[in-house]
C-alpha cells in the first residue's frame, strides 16, 4: 500500500515480503531543507542504494557516510514544441550555466560497503537516508553565484546536520511547519444516501472510476472526492510556493522531464495567476510571496523592454517568462506572443492580499511600486485619437483568433481583456495610493484623466460579451481561453446588466475543455450563482483523464494530477479558488454564503475560509440547505457593518473584532438570525 498524508505531508508505503513487513516513509522538510527517507523492516534485509542523473556529472565523492555529486546544468533546453531547436545545449554564448550538487548521507543498524557507484547495506532493520541539494541559482533574474564545489559543501553541511538531528525531531519539525499552513482550513463533505459505501479504504484511482460509473454520477456517488481534490490543491501549493522559493510553474516542482511541456515555465496570460486564485480565500497568504518576487524581477527587466520595444515608461512583460525574468515577446503566433498585459494581471492578482485584508505594510509598498510601473506603461500604451475612448493597438485576446477578410486573424484594436485589465489596474493604483502614503503621486492625475475614457465590457448583436473591439466572426467559438470574461472573474463583476450576456457567452464557449479552462468556467458559473452548471463542470473535472475525449479535454490522472492534457498544475491549484468561490463570495462588497453549492454535495462543513476584507468564515449545511455560519474579523480594520447574503436574502450585520457572529436561518420567517459572542482567543 502507498499513500500521501495531507495532515503531515508524508508519503508512506508498506509491503509484505519474505522478510515480513517493510515500511517506508518519505517527506521533504521545508524546515531542514532536505529530503528524508526511512526504511524499516520487521527482519534484517539487504538494501542497495545508487545515484544517477541525466545532468552532466563533474565530480563524485564516495565516503563511508554517503556520496556527493557535483553537477553542471545545461545552458539551454529547448521545449518539445520546438523540434527544430537543439534539445539540450551544454554551452551557449553569453550564458553562464548553473552548477549544483547533491549530497546523500545515511544512518543504519547493519553493515555497509561500496560497490562501484552503489552502496549495499547488509542486515539492516532501519535505514535513514537524507538528501540535500544546492545550486548556483541566486534568485529570479540574477546571475549565478558560487560553484559546484561551494554547492557541495552547502549540501553536505545541511544533510549531515539533518542526520545528526535524527528522525523524530526532523519529522516533528517538518509536520509542524506544514500544519501551520495546511490546518488553517478544514473541509468535510459527507456521503449522502445515494453514495457508495466505505470509500476511505478504496484506492483513489479506483474510487474515481467507480464513482464515475455510478448511475447518479460522480458527485453523488463520492462527494468526498471533491474535498480530497480541494485539500490536494492546498497541499501542492504549500509544498511548492513558500517564501524564498520560486513560484509554482506549469508543473510545479513535480516536473519529471528534461524537456517538459512548454518548458515548465510561467504562462502569464492565465496559468501562473490561476495557480494563486485560492491563496487568500484558503488563508495561505504567505504562498503569494514568491509570485511577488517574480513580478518584481519582471519589473526590473521589463523596464528596459518597455523602453526598447515600445518607447514607453514603466515596465512590461508578455505571455511567458521563466526564472530569469524574461520579459520580451516569445517567438510564435501573435495570438499569444503579442500580448503586453502580463503586468496588469500580475498586479491584479497580487492585490488580492489587500482585498482580503492580509497585506502587510511592506507588501503594500512593494506592490505599490509594481503597480505604478505597470500603470505608467499602460498610460503610454493607450492611444488617444480624439475619439470618445482611449484604445490599445495592437491588441490581442489570448490565445484566440477571429476571421477577417485576410483569414484567421489575431490582432485587433482594444480587446475586452485589454480594457478590463487596464481599468482594474488603474483602480488598484487608486486604492493603494493612500495605504502607501502616496496620495499626491503624479500617476494619479494621469489615471484620473484616462480611466473614464476606457470603454467598459460591451455586448454584441447576439447578446454576448464582445471579445474584440468590434463584432468579429469567431474562428473557434469553443476556444479554451475566456479572456473577454475577465471582468466577471477574477475581476470585480459581473454587474447585473452584464449577467445575461455573460451567461450567453459561457453557453457559446461550451462546457468541455482543458483542466484549467474548466476551473475558470466553474468560477464564472459560481459568480452567476448557477449551481447546476457548476455541477456539470465538476463532473467533467472528476472524470478519469484517459476517458476524456478530444485534444483539449481535461480530467484527473490516477494520482489526481489535473490534465490539461498533459499534466498542468494550474488545474489542481486553481480548484482551491474555484471551490472557495462556490462556498463563499465577497467580491462585490457582500459576503454570500453557499452561492453556488451543487445539490449533489448534500451535507458538509468548512472551517477557516477567508472573505474580503478579512473575515474568517465557518460554514455548515445539511441536505443542501444552509444551517449555520460563524464570522469573525481577522484584523480590527476588517470589523464594521457588513452585508451578509443567503440566496436573495441580504442583511446588514455589525461584525466586532474579537467576537464571533453566528448566522442561522430563521425557520419561521426565512430571514437570517444573528448572535455575537466574544472569542476566547483573538
XYZ file of C-alpha atoms in Angstrom:
682
model
C 0.000 0.000 0.000
C 1.097 3.550 -0.560
C -0.440 6.828 0.377
C 0.142 10.527 0.936
C -0.962 12.055 4.225
C -2.098 15.662 3.839
C -2.017 16.062 7.607
C 1.750 15.709 7.935
C 2.845 15.873 4.255
C 4.426 12.430 4.419
C 4.367 9.637 1.849
C 4.183 6.103 3.250
C 4.398 2.645 1.736
C 4.066 -0.760 3.324
C 4.623 -4.164 1.764
C 4.908 -7.751 2.945
C 7.732 -9.878 1.601
C 9.763 -12.888 2.628
C 11.300 -10.784 5.407
C 7.912 -9.700 6.704
C 6.561 -6.159 6.753
C 8.692 -3.406 5.207
C 7.595 0.196 5.779
C 8.962 3.307 4.072
C 8.274 6.960 4.903
C 9.324 9.997 2.871
C 8.975 13.728 3.363
C 10.693 16.878 2.158
C 11.317 19.219 5.053
C 10.956 22.934 4.459
C 12.353 23.448 7.957
C 15.568 21.473 7.335
C 15.829 21.865 3.558
C 16.299 18.145 2.918
C 14.521 15.050 1.646
C 14.206 12.390 4.351
C 13.513 8.718 3.638
C 13.283 5.963 6.254
C 13.038 2.217 5.645
C 12.090 -0.133 8.472
C 11.886 -3.898 8.185
C 10.468 -6.481 10.568
C 13.516 -8.667 9.870
C 17.044 -7.861 8.654
C 17.241 -7.172 4.903
C 19.831 -6.127 2.319
C 19.285 -2.808 0.525
C 21.204 -1.350 -2.405
C 21.231 2.429 -2.923
C 22.670 4.123 -6.020
C 22.556 7.587 -7.559
C 22.296 8.554 -11.224
C 21.426 11.788 -13.036
C 20.658 12.983 -16.568
C 22.734 16.080 -15.803
C 26.434 16.396 -16.541
C 28.333 14.958 -13.602
C 31.570 16.863 -12.941
C 32.583 15.054 -9.773
C 31.610 12.224 -7.420
C 32.949 11.730 -3.913
C 32.093 8.440 -2.227
C 32.707 8.226 1.520
C 31.860 5.975 4.431
C 28.838 8.080 5.322
C 27.484 8.907 1.876
C 28.135 10.316 -1.558
C 28.336 13.798 -3.076
C 27.673 14.555 -6.750
C 28.883 17.780 -8.361
C 26.872 18.745 -11.427
C 26.717 21.120 -14.351
C 23.259 22.002 -15.663
C 22.534 22.694 -19.354
C 22.873 26.234 -20.634
C 19.632 25.795 -22.553
C 16.960 23.150 -23.091
C 14.528 23.767 -25.938
C 10.895 22.829 -25.269
C 9.433 19.859 -27.076
C 7.203 22.062 -29.231
C 10.330 23.475 -30.917
C 11.649 20.345 -32.699
C 13.942 22.435 -34.895
C 15.947 23.651 -31.894
C 18.737 21.620 -30.236
C 17.172 19.553 -27.475
C 19.940 20.286 -24.986
C 22.927 22.625 -25.138
C 25.680 22.425 -22.554
C 27.114 25.803 -23.567
C 25.596 28.915 -25.152
C 27.447 32.151 -25.825
C 26.638 34.752 -23.196
C 25.056 32.224 -20.807
C 26.635 31.087 -17.543
C 25.166 27.628 -16.910
C 24.055 26.766 -13.413
C 26.084 24.338 -11.358
C 24.884 22.286 -8.454
C 25.482 19.427 -6.075
C 23.644 16.631 -4.332
C 24.642 15.001 -1.071
C 23.237 11.664 0.119
C 24.075 10.542 3.641
C 22.644 7.859 5.889
C 22.350 6.090 9.227
C 21.622 2.369 9.649
C 21.857 -0.540 12.079
C 23.680 -3.022 9.829
C 26.841 -3.208 7.747
C 27.616 -1.258 4.555
C 30.110 -1.395 1.726
C 30.550 0.416 -1.571
C 30.390 -1.458 -4.845
C 31.112 0.785 -7.820
C 28.614 3.653 -7.642
C 26.274 1.826 -5.272
C 26.203 1.310 -1.519
C 24.993 -2.064 -0.230
C 23.529 -2.246 3.274
C 23.557 -5.727 4.834
C 21.276 -6.959 7.593
C 19.513 -3.684 8.342
C 16.164 -3.279 10.054
C 16.262 0.526 9.855
C 17.890 2.791 7.277
C 17.645 6.591 7.299
C 18.554 8.355 4.050
C 18.875 12.140 3.797
C 19.318 14.029 0.519
C 20.277 17.706 0.225
C 20.756 19.685 -2.975
C 22.133 23.110 -3.782
C 22.717 25.137 -6.954
C 24.327 28.381 -8.000
C 20.896 29.888 -8.722
C 20.992 33.190 -6.810
C 17.472 34.497 -7.322
C 14.958 35.352 -10.025
C 16.597 37.302 -12.819
C 20.041 37.211 -11.192
C 23.317 35.806 -12.450
C 24.554 32.562 -10.859
C 26.769 32.770 -7.799
C 29.221 30.208 -6.484
C 30.410 26.898 -7.910
C 29.646 23.213 -7.806
C 32.234 22.879 -5.041
C 30.584 25.527 -2.854
C 27.200 23.920 -3.529
C 28.622 20.549 -2.496
C 29.802 21.981 0.803
C 26.433 23.600 1.493
C 24.526 20.411 0.620
C 26.908 18.251 2.687
C 26.546 20.528 5.716
C 22.753 20.516 5.527
C 22.492 16.750 5.014
C 24.821 15.892 7.886
C 23.082 18.348 10.208
C 19.768 16.654 9.414
C 21.125 13.144 10.026
C 22.585 14.170 13.364
C 19.249 15.750 14.295
C 17.534 12.376 13.957
C 14.244 11.157 12.550
C 11.991 12.046 15.472
C 12.969 15.707 15.594
C 13.072 16.037 11.789
C 9.576 14.646 11.309
C 8.123 16.711 14.166
C 9.576 19.975 12.817
C 8.512 19.123 9.280
C 4.942 18.313 10.284
C 4.670 21.440 12.435
C 5.861 23.698 9.586
C 3.377 22.062 7.224
C 0.419 22.116 9.611
C 0.991 25.785 10.404
C -0.286 26.490 6.883
C -2.358 23.471 5.919
C -4.505 23.248 9.053
C -5.936 26.732 8.634
C -8.808 25.389 6.508
C -10.744 22.176 7.098
C -13.342 20.985 4.567
C -15.612 17.986 5.047
C -18.214 16.670 2.586
C -20.484 13.924 3.854
C -21.731 10.991 1.823
C -25.455 11.143 1.069
C -27.965 8.288 0.879
C -27.050 7.517 -2.764
C -23.296 7.423 -2.148
C -21.084 4.375 -2.459
C -20.215 2.904 0.964
C -16.845 2.635 2.696
C -14.801 4.818 0.383
C -11.912 5.556 2.738
C -10.305 2.149 2.243
C -10.554 2.185 -1.556
C -7.531 3.274 -3.646
C -8.039 6.765 -5.043
C -7.851 5.792 -8.721
C -10.402 3.030 -8.121
C -12.656 5.448 -6.227
C -12.579 7.832 -9.168
C -13.559 5.182 -11.712
C -16.222 3.577 -9.549
C -17.783 6.956 -8.778
C -17.897 7.853 -12.476
C -19.633 4.531 -13.219
C -22.341 5.204 -10.620
C -25.778 5.879 -12.161
C -26.229 9.024 -10.070
C -22.874 10.470 -11.173
C -19.500 11.019 -9.584
C -20.542 13.829 -7.209
C -23.441 11.980 -5.625
C -21.503 8.699 -5.550
C -18.468 10.047 -3.715
C -18.692 13.750 -2.740
C -15.633 13.357 -0.529
C -13.568 13.270 -3.736
C -14.330 16.979 -4.096
C -12.919 17.671 -0.638
C -9.951 15.460 -1.482
C -9.086 17.494 -4.591
C -9.516 20.757 -2.656
C -7.154 19.550 0.069
C -4.743 18.173 -2.522
C -4.559 21.589 -4.167
C -3.735 23.238 -0.847
C -1.099 20.600 -0.130
C 0.517 21.125 -3.543
C 0.543 24.898 -3.091
C 2.067 24.744 0.392
C 4.692 22.327 -0.929
C 5.654 24.371 -3.992
C 5.282 28.067 -3.174
C 6.742 29.061 0.178
C 8.540 32.352 0.892
C 12.050 32.229 -0.504
C 11.241 29.722 -3.257
C 10.274 30.156 -6.884
C 6.543 30.461 -7.588
C 4.671 27.422 -8.883
C 5.325 26.747 -12.569
C 3.159 24.898 -15.096
C 4.051 21.593 -13.457
C 5.069 22.964 -10.093
C 8.050 21.148 -8.544
C 6.716 17.860 -9.921
C 8.114 18.221 -13.419
C 9.964 14.979 -14.234
C 11.186 15.775 -17.753
C 14.352 17.349 -19.110
C 12.135 18.825 -21.853
C 8.840 19.471 -20.080
C 5.728 20.771 -21.864
C 6.160 24.496 -22.511
C 9.448 24.344 -20.564
C 7.506 24.189 -17.281
C 7.674 27.989 -17.411
C 5.293 30.706 -16.228
C 2.469 31.372 -18.690
C 1.242 34.805 -17.667
C -1.930 35.054 -19.749
C -3.810 32.817 -17.264
C -1.940 29.799 -15.916
C 0.548 31.355 -13.474
C -2.126 33.595 -11.960
C -4.628 30.723 -11.687
C -2.132 28.881 -9.506
C -2.796 31.576 -6.896
C -6.554 32.071 -7.210
C -7.241 30.212 -3.972
C -4.347 31.565 -1.911
C -6.161 34.280 0.005
C -9.508 32.512 0.420
C -7.669 29.474 1.815
C -5.684 31.610 4.299
C -2.345 30.899 2.599
C -1.207 34.471 2.091
C 2.472 33.560 2.586
C 2.307 31.465 -0.584
C 1.774 34.665 -2.587
C 5.254 35.967 -1.775
C 7.153 34.040 -4.494
C 4.785 35.485 -7.100
C 5.572 38.971 -5.805
C 9.290 38.183 -6.121
C 8.767 37.122 -9.741
C 6.769 40.255 -10.541
C 9.488 42.468 -9.057
C 12.152 40.741 -11.145
C 9.975 41.199 -14.237
C 9.529 44.874 -13.395
C 13.306 45.260 -13.361
C 13.930 43.503 -16.676
C 10.658 44.769 -18.149
C 11.609 48.431 -17.730
C 14.279 48.028 -20.388
C 11.875 46.053 -22.576
C 9.223 48.762 -22.331
C 11.674 51.454 -23.390
C 13.425 49.480 -26.095
C 10.415 47.874 -27.793
C 7.731 50.479 -27.216
C 9.389 53.733 -26.189
C 7.259 53.611 -23.059
C 7.770 54.322 -19.382
C 7.230 51.769 -16.666
C 7.642 48.038 -17.195
C 6.142 45.411 -19.439
C 6.026 41.611 -19.584
C 4.391 39.349 -22.116
C 2.749 35.950 -22.118
C 5.688 33.798 -20.988
C 8.552 34.109 -18.540
C 10.949 31.983 -16.514
C 13.272 32.047 -13.520
C 15.472 34.558 -15.376
C 12.611 37.101 -15.649
C 12.356 37.014 -19.437
C 10.109 39.961 -20.339
C 10.214 40.223 -24.154
C 7.702 38.615 -26.513
C 8.441 34.995 -27.409
C 8.711 33.772 -30.957
C 5.464 32.419 -32.338
C 1.978 33.390 -33.395
C 0.771 36.871 -32.487
C -2.264 35.437 -30.684
C -0.017 34.610 -27.745
C 3.302 36.380 -28.308
C 1.937 39.908 -28.892
C 0.302 40.459 -25.516
C 1.938 43.108 -23.301
C -0.605 42.871 -20.484
C 1.092 40.495 -18.041
C 1.969 43.370 -15.694
C -1.610 44.493 -15.067
C -2.748 40.904 -14.463
C 0.084 40.174 -12.006
C -0.677 43.371 -10.110
C -4.383 42.490 -10.032
C -3.657 39.019 -8.668
C -1.235 40.246 -6.016
C -3.687 42.947 -4.947
C -5.906 40.177 -3.605
C -3.772 40.397 -0.469
C -5.057 43.911 0.142
C -8.618 42.997 -0.749
C -8.603 40.039 1.653
C -7.050 42.094 4.436
C -3.770 40.192 4.715
C -1.323 42.696 3.201
C 1.468 43.911 5.457
C 2.850 47.441 5.183
C 5.954 46.051 3.449
C 3.867 44.110 0.944
C 1.717 47.171 0.231
C 4.747 49.355 -0.542
C 6.285 46.675 -2.770
C 3.013 46.230 -4.638
C 2.594 49.993 -4.970
C 5.945 50.255 -6.763
C 4.936 47.450 -9.128
C 1.518 48.959 -9.765
C 2.891 52.418 -10.574
C 5.338 50.988 -13.108
C 2.614 48.898 -14.757
C 0.307 51.930 -14.826
C 2.977 54.129 -16.416
C 3.331 51.621 -19.221
C -0.451 51.361 -19.596
C -0.805 55.150 -19.829
C 1.792 55.251 -22.604
C 0.277 52.222 -24.334
C -3.183 53.787 -24.548
C -3.842 55.679 -27.780
C -5.749 58.973 -27.815
C -7.061 59.593 -31.336
C -9.543 62.260 -30.160
C -12.382 59.739 -30.013
C -14.652 59.027 -27.068
C -12.446 56.219 -25.790
C -8.756 55.587 -25.356
C -7.695 52.494 -27.280
C -4.984 49.836 -27.341
C -3.334 48.763 -30.570
C -2.066 46.244 -31.498
C -4.365 44.252 -29.259
C -4.919 40.517 -28.884
C -7.170 38.237 -26.861
C -5.047 35.322 -25.615
C -4.765 32.886 -27.398
C -7.738 33.274 -29.711
C -8.356 34.410 -33.289
C -11.206 35.739 -35.406
C -11.993 35.542 -39.116
C -11.243 38.699 -41.106
C -11.083 39.410 -44.824
C -7.481 38.218 -44.678
C -8.417 34.934 -42.987
C -7.580 33.780 -39.463
C -6.503 36.915 -37.557
C -5.231 37.549 -34.039
C -4.526 41.280 -33.932
C -7.186 43.921 -33.488
C -7.887 47.072 -31.507
C -8.970 47.351 -27.867
C -9.901 43.789 -26.944
C -12.209 43.286 -23.997
C -9.379 41.881 -21.883
C -7.115 44.886 -22.524
C -9.809 47.291 -21.405
C -10.690 45.345 -18.256
C -7.084 44.758 -17.199
C -6.127 48.411 -17.568
C -9.303 49.577 -15.837
C -8.714 47.311 -12.844
C -5.014 48.226 -12.763
C -5.888 51.917 -12.506
C -8.471 51.198 -9.804
C -5.857 49.230 -7.880
C -3.378 52.114 -8.039
C -6.036 54.497 -6.714
C -6.839 52.127 -3.829
C -3.178 51.543 -2.946
C -2.085 55.193 -3.028
C -3.300 56.289 0.438
C -2.158 52.998 2.007
C 1.335 53.537 0.596
C 1.400 57.197 1.664
C 1.337 58.303 -1.979
C -1.918 60.260 -2.217
C -0.183 63.023 -4.225
C 1.726 60.828 -6.670
C 1.602 62.267 -10.222
C 0.464 58.934 -11.714
C -2.911 59.533 -10.052
C -3.510 62.608 -12.205
C -2.797 60.637 -15.371
C -5.087 57.835 -14.255
C -7.913 60.185 -13.318
C -7.962 61.555 -16.864
C -7.610 58.167 -18.563
C -9.911 55.965 -16.511
C -13.264 57.488 -17.557
C -12.278 57.124 -21.219
C -11.641 53.367 -21.189
C -14.601 51.521 -22.665
C -16.344 49.018 -20.363
C -17.243 45.463 -21.454
C -19.513 45.620 -24.484
C -22.400 43.446 -25.654
C -22.697 42.391 -29.291
C -25.719 41.970 -31.523
C -26.286 38.381 -30.364
C -26.295 39.407 -26.706
C -22.819 38.106 -25.845
C -19.770 39.904 -24.443
C -17.558 41.197 -27.249
C -14.090 39.662 -27.220
C -12.537 42.134 -29.656
C -13.130 45.853 -30.059
C -15.556 45.212 -32.889
C -18.025 42.424 -33.613
C -15.954 39.717 -35.289
C -16.637 36.222 -36.585
C -15.109 33.719 -34.193
C -12.535 31.324 -35.618
C -13.066 28.896 -32.740
C -16.304 29.561 -30.818
C -15.440 26.983 -28.121
C -11.917 28.274 -27.515
C -10.444 27.327 -24.113
C -9.472 30.889 -23.124
C -12.141 33.127 -21.606
C -10.136 36.335 -21.715
C -13.037 38.654 -22.554
C -14.857 37.446 -19.420
C -12.064 38.545 -17.064
C -14.326 41.307 -15.732
C -16.584 38.653 -14.164
C -13.777 36.512 -12.723
C -11.174 37.133 -11.464
C -12.381 40.715 -11.887
C -14.922 42.504 -9.744
C -18.055 41.531 -11.695
C -20.384 40.627 -13.080
C -22.751 43.546 -12.733
C -26.451 42.683 -13.089
C -26.673 44.307 -16.526
C -23.903 42.048 -17.851
C -25.035 38.775 -16.253
C -27.247 37.643 -19.134
C -24.520 38.414 -21.666
C -22.001 36.542 -19.525
C -24.303 33.532 -19.391
C -24.760 33.538 -23.168
C -21.015 33.878 -23.684
C -20.346 30.850 -21.492
C -23.029 28.853 -23.284
C -21.384 29.717 -26.597
C -17.958 28.566 -25.337
C -19.409 25.242 -24.183
C -18.532 23.241 -21.083
C -15.844 20.740 -22.039
C -12.271 21.945 -22.302
C -8.819 21.673 -20.749
C -8.491 21.239 -16.996
C -7.611 24.861 -16.269
C -10.389 26.117 -18.562
C -12.907 24.021 -16.614
C -11.668 25.759 -13.459
C -12.225 29.214 -14.960
C -15.716 28.214 -16.078
C -16.552 26.925 -12.589
C -15.529 30.292 -11.142
C -17.638 32.190 -13.689
C -20.700 29.969 -13.242
C -20.304 30.314 -9.474
C -20.334 34.109 -9.812
C -23.626 33.720 -11.664
C -24.967 31.505 -8.854
C -25.547 28.617 -11.253
C -25.098 25.578 -9.036
C -26.396 23.219 -11.733
C -23.765 24.365 -14.233
C -21.109 24.155 -11.517
C -22.113 20.520 -11.029
C -21.873 19.853 -14.787
C -18.342 21.247 -14.861
C -17.296 19.364 -11.734
C -18.379 16.115 -13.351
C -16.060 16.879 -16.278
C -13.254 17.746 -13.891
C -13.689 14.464 -11.998
C -13.577 12.049 -14.926
C -10.515 9.851 -15.495
C -8.219 11.699 -17.887
C -7.841 8.689 -20.157
C -11.604 8.649 -20.690
C -11.827 12.287 -21.776
C -12.477 12.781 -25.483
C -10.646 15.294 -27.650
C -7.240 17.011 -27.578
C -8.471 19.737 -25.226
C -10.423 17.758 -22.632
C -9.341 17.719 -19.011
C -9.911 15.292 -16.175
C -7.781 13.675 -13.482
C -4.914 11.226 -13.786
C -4.695 8.294 -11.386
C -2.554 10.326 -8.972
C -5.149 13.152 -9.093
C -2.939 15.494 -11.078
C -5.163 17.594 -13.353
C -4.947 17.054 -17.101
C -4.517 19.968 -19.476
C -3.745 17.490 -21.144
C -0.868 16.829 -20.476
C -0.484 17.423 -16.743
C -0.535 21.071 -15.653
C -0.756 22.002 -12.009
C -2.946 25.074 -12.637
C -5.999 22.780 -12.642
C -5.098 21.431 -9.191
C -4.151 24.759 -7.642
C -6.969 26.633 -9.362
C -9.508 24.168 -7.955
C -8.873 25.613 -4.488
C -10.052 29.024 -5.674
C -12.937 27.582 -7.678
C -14.421 25.600 -4.797
C -13.900 28.524 -2.418
C -15.936 30.634 -4.868
C -18.714 28.027 -4.767
C -18.812 28.172 -0.953
C -18.257 31.875 -0.153
C -18.126 35.012 -2.315
C -17.144 38.521 -1.270
C -16.035 40.375 -4.422
C -18.997 42.755 -4.588
C -18.983 44.078 -1.035
C -21.471 41.402 0.063
C -20.454 38.165 1.811
C -22.537 35.495 0.063
C -22.887 32.141 1.799
C -23.147 28.990 -0.345
C -23.898 30.971 -3.514
C -23.433 28.048 -5.937
C -23.300 24.781 -3.970
C -24.384 21.806 -6.121
C -27.168 19.693 -4.668
C -25.055 16.553 -5.037
C -22.677 17.909 -2.393
C -25.545 17.499 0.074
C -24.069 17.975 3.547
C -20.794 19.343 4.770
C -18.817 21.932 6.646
C -15.813 24.171 6.114
C -13.735 25.965 8.689
C -11.330 28.840 8.107
C -12.186 30.262 4.692
C -11.471 33.976 4.323
C -13.827 36.550 2.832
C -12.952 40.106 1.850
C -11.967 42.385 3.580
C -10.530 39.863 6.060
C -13.398 37.905 7.613
C -12.854 34.301 8.731
C -15.870 32.185 7.764
C -17.014 28.796 9.046
C -19.966 27.187 7.266
C -22.249 24.204 7.783
C -25.017 22.856 5.574
C -27.289 19.823 5.659
C -29.002 18.181 2.699
C -28.128 21.147 0.528
C -29.546 23.673 2.995
C -27.546 26.238 4.930
C -27.643 25.594 8.685
C -25.041 27.875 10.274
C -22.143 30.246 9.669
C -19.667 31.856 12.028
C -17.906 35.064 11.006
C -15.053 36.836 12.763
C -12.826 39.739 11.594
C -9.143 38.752 11.458
C -7.986 42.336 11.989
C -9.525 45.352 13.637
C -9.827 47.228 10.342
C -11.936 44.389 8.886
C -14.629 44.927 11.517
C -17.714 47.065 10.959
C -21.051 46.734 9.235
C -21.068 44.036 6.543
C -23.781 42.744 4.248
C -24.440 39.006 4.561
C -26.414 37.219 1.846
C -28.065 33.827 1.613
C -29.847 33.419 -1.694
C -31.900 36.549 -2.254
C -31.913 37.479 1.435
C -29.389 40.230 2.236
C -28.988 41.646 5.740
C -26.539 44.068 7.379
C -24.678 42.963 10.499
C -22.100 44.646 12.701
C -19.021 42.421 12.948
C -16.885 43.150 16.013
C -13.172 42.444 16.241
C -12.507 39.818 18.889
C -16.050 38.465 18.544
C -17.756 35.698 16.574
C -21.067 36.413 14.877
C -23.203 33.326 14.333
C -25.661 33.309 11.440
C -28.597 30.916 11.280
C -31.735 30.765 9.152
C -34.940 31.598 10.978
C -37.326 28.745 10.121
C -40.366 30.883 10.831
C -39.527 33.987 8.821
C -36.975 32.599 6.358
C -34.690 35.527 7.232
C -31.293 35.355 8.882
C -30.781 35.496 12.632
C -27.547 36.875 14.109
C -25.920 36.484 17.521
C -22.496 37.639 18.713
C -20.181 36.187 21.342
C -16.670 37.124 22.402
C -13.800 34.990 21.123
C -11.733 33.176 23.706
C -8.537 33.995 21.775
C -8.239 36.966 19.415
